[in-house]
Tab-separated table of C-alpha atoms in Angstrom:
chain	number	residue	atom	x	y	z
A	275	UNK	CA	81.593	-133.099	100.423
A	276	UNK	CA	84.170	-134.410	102.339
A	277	UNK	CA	83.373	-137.328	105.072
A	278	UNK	CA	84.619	-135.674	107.878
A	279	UNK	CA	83.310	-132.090	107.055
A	280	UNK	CA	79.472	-133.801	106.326
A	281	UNK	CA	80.281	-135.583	110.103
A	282	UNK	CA	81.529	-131.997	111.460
A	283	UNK	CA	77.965	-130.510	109.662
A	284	UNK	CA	75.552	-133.261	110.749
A	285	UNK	CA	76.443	-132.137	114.792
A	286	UNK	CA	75.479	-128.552	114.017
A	287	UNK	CA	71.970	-129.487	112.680
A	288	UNK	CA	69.180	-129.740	114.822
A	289	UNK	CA	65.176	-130.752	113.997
A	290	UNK	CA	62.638	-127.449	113.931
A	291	UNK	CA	60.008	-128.633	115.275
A	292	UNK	CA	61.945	-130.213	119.005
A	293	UNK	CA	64.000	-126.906	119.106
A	294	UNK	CA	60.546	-124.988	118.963
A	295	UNK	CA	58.738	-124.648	122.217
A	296	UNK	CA	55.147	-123.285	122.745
A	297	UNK	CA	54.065	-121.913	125.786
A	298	UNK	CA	51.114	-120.729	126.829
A	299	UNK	CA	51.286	-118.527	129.989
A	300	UNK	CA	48.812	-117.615	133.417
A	301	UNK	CA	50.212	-116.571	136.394
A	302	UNK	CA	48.638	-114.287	139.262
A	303	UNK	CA	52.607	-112.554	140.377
A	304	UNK	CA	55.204	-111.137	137.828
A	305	UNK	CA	57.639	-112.939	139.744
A	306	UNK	CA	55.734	-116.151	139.736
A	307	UNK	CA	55.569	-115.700	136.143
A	308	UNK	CA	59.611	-114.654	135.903
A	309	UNK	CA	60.105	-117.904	137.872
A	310	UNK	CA	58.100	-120.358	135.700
A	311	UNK	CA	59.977	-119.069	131.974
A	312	UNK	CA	63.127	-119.544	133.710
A	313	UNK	CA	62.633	-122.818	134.764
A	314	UNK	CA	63.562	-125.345	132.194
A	315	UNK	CA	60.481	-127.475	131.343
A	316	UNK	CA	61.912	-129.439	128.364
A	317	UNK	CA	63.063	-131.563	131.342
A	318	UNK	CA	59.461	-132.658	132.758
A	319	UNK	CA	58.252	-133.203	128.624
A	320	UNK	CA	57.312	-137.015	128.861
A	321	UNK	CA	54.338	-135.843	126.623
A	322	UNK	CA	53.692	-133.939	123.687
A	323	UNK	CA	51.383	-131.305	126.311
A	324	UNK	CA	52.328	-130.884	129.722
A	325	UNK	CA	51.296	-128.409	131.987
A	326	UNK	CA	53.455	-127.693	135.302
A	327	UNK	CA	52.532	-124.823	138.039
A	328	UNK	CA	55.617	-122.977	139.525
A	329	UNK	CA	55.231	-120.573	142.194
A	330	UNK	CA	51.824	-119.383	141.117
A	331	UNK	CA	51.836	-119.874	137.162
A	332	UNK	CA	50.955	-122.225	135.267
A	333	UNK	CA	52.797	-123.508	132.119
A	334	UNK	CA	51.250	-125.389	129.186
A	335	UNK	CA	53.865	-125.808	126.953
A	336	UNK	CA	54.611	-128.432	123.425
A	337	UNK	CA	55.972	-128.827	120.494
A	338	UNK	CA	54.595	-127.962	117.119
A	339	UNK	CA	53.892	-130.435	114.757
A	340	UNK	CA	54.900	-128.798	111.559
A	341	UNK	CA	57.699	-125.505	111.365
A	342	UNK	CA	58.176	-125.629	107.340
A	343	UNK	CA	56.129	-122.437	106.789
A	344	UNK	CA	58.920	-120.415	109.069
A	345	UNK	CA	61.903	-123.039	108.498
A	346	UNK	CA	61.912	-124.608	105.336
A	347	UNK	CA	60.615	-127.869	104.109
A	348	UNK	CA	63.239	-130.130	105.440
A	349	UNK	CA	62.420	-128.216	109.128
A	350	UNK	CA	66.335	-128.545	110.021
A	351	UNK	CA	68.145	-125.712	111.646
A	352	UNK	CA	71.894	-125.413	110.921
A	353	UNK	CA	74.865	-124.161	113.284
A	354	UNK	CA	73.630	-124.454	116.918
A	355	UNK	CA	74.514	-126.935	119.670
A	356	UNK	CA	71.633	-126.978	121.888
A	357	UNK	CA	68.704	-124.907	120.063
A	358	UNK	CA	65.868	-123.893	122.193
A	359	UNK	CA	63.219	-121.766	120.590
A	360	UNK	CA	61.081	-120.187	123.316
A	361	UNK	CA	57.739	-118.903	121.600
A	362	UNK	CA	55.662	-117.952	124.923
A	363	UNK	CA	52.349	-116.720	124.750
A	364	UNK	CA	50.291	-115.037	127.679
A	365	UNK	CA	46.751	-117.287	128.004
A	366	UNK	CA	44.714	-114.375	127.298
A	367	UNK	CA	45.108	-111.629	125.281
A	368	UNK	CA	47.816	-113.483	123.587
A	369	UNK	CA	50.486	-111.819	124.104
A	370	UNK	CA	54.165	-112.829	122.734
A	371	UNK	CA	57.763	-113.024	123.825
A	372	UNK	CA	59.802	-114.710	121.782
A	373	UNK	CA	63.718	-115.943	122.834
A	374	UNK	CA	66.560	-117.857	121.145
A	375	UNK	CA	68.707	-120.289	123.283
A	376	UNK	CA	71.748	-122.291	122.208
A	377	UNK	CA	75.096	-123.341	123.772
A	378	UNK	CA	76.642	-123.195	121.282
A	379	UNK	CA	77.333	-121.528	117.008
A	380	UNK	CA	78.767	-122.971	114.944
A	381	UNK	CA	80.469	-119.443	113.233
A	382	UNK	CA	81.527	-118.869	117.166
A	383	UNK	CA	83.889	-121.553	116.908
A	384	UNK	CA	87.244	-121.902	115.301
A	385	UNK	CA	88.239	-124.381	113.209
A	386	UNK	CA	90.959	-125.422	110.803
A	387	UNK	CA	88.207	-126.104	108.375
A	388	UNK	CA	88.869	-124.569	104.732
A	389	UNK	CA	85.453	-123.161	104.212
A	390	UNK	CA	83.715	-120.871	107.091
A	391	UNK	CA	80.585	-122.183	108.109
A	392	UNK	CA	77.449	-120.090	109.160
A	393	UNK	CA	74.457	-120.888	111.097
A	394	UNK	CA	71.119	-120.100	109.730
A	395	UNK	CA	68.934	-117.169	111.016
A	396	UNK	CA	66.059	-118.348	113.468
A	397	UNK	CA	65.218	-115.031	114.274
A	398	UNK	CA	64.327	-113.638	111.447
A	399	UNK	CA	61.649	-116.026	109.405
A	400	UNK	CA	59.944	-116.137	112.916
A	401	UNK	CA	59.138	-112.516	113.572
A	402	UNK	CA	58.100	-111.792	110.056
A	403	UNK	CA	55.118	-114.626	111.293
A	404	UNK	CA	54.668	-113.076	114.920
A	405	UNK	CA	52.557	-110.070	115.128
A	406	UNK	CA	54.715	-106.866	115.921
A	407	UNK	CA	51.875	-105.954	117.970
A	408	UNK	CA	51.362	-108.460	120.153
A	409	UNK	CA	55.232	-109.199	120.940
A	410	UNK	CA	56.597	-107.888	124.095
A	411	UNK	CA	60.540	-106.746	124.097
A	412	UNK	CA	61.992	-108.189	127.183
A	413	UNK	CA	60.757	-111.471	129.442
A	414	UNK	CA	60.020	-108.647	132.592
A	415	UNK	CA	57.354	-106.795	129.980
A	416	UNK	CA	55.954	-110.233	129.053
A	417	UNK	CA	55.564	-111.203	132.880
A	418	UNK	CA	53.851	-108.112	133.831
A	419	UNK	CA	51.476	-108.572	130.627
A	420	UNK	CA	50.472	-111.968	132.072
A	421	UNK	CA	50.105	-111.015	135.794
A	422	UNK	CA	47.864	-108.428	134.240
A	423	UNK	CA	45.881	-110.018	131.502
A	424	UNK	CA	45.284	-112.772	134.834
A	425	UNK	CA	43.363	-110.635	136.682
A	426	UNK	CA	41.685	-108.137	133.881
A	427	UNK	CA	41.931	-109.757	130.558
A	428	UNK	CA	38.069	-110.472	129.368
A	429	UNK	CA	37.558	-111.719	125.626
A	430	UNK	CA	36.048	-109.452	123.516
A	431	UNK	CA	31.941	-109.714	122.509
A	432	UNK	CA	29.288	-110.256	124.334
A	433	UNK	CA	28.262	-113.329	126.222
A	434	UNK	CA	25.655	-114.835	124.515
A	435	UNK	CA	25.053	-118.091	126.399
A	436	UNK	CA	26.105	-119.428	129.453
A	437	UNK	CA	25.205	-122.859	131.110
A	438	UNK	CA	26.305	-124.883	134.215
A	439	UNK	CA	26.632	-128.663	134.028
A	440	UNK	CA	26.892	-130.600	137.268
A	441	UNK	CA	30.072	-132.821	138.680
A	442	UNK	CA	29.966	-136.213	138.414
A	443	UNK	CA	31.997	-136.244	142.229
A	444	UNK	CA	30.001	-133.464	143.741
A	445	UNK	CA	26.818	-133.544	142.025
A	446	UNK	CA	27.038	-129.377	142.184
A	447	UNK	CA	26.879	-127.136	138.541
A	448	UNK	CA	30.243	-125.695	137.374
């Protein structure tokens, strides 16, 4: 491969498991919930788990550690400039909306290049793992699916057990 094409490749390539985000959703309003996906948390990640409330909904959101089973052993994802992978599910009932972010493709560009390049399909391989079921079509379904599963969402069984255990500050049970 020529030197220049392998340094025109290696800027196109980005690591699975960073462009992959995990979020797990609550939020009491749809529009608290609207308001919290659109707000870009990759910039508060200091940690691998961080959890952030915006405008009535909270976030928990990381990485994975592997994403070979959906993107191949190496876990590198060709032909995007800025990848993000949005894979947000609601707290409860589990609920999934899934979203694809990049600034830019590589087969978007043009080049002078002899051979055409192509960027690989991160759509695909991760809805043939997400249940059909469970995924929501647009980020205003998922939102109302969260504002709802918030208030009535209630695991299913019956509750078998149930204990308090007192505060160390307050000495009360919780």
């Amino acid at each position: 491969m020529d030197a220049s094409l392998a340094a025109t490749a290696s800027q196109w390539a980005a690591e699975a498991n960073s462009a992959v985000f995990i979020q797990l959703v609550s939020g009491e309003t749809v529009e608290g919930v609207l308001r919290a996906l659109d707000t870009d948390l990759s910039q508060d990640m200091e940690e691998e788990d961080d959890e952030e409330e915006e405008g009535g909904a909270d976030v928990i959101q990381f990485h994975p550690t592997f994403t070979y089973p959906i993107y191949g052993e190496h876990e590198r994802i060709f032909g995007y400039k800025g990848l993000r992978i949005n894979l947000s599910y609601a707290a409860g009932s589990l609920a999934t909306y899934f979203e694809v972010k990049y600034q830019k493709r590589v087969d978007q560009m043009e080049t002078s290049l002899p051979i055409q390049l192509r960027a690989d399909d991160v759509d695909t391989p991760m809805r043939k793992v997400l249940s059909s079921a469970a995924l929501c079509a647009t980020q205003a379904e998922f939102a109302k699916r969260v504002a709802r599963d918030t208030h009535e969402f209630r695991p299913l069984g019956r509750k078998v057990h149930e204990y308090t255990r007192e505060s160390e500050e307050s000495g009360e049970g919780t």
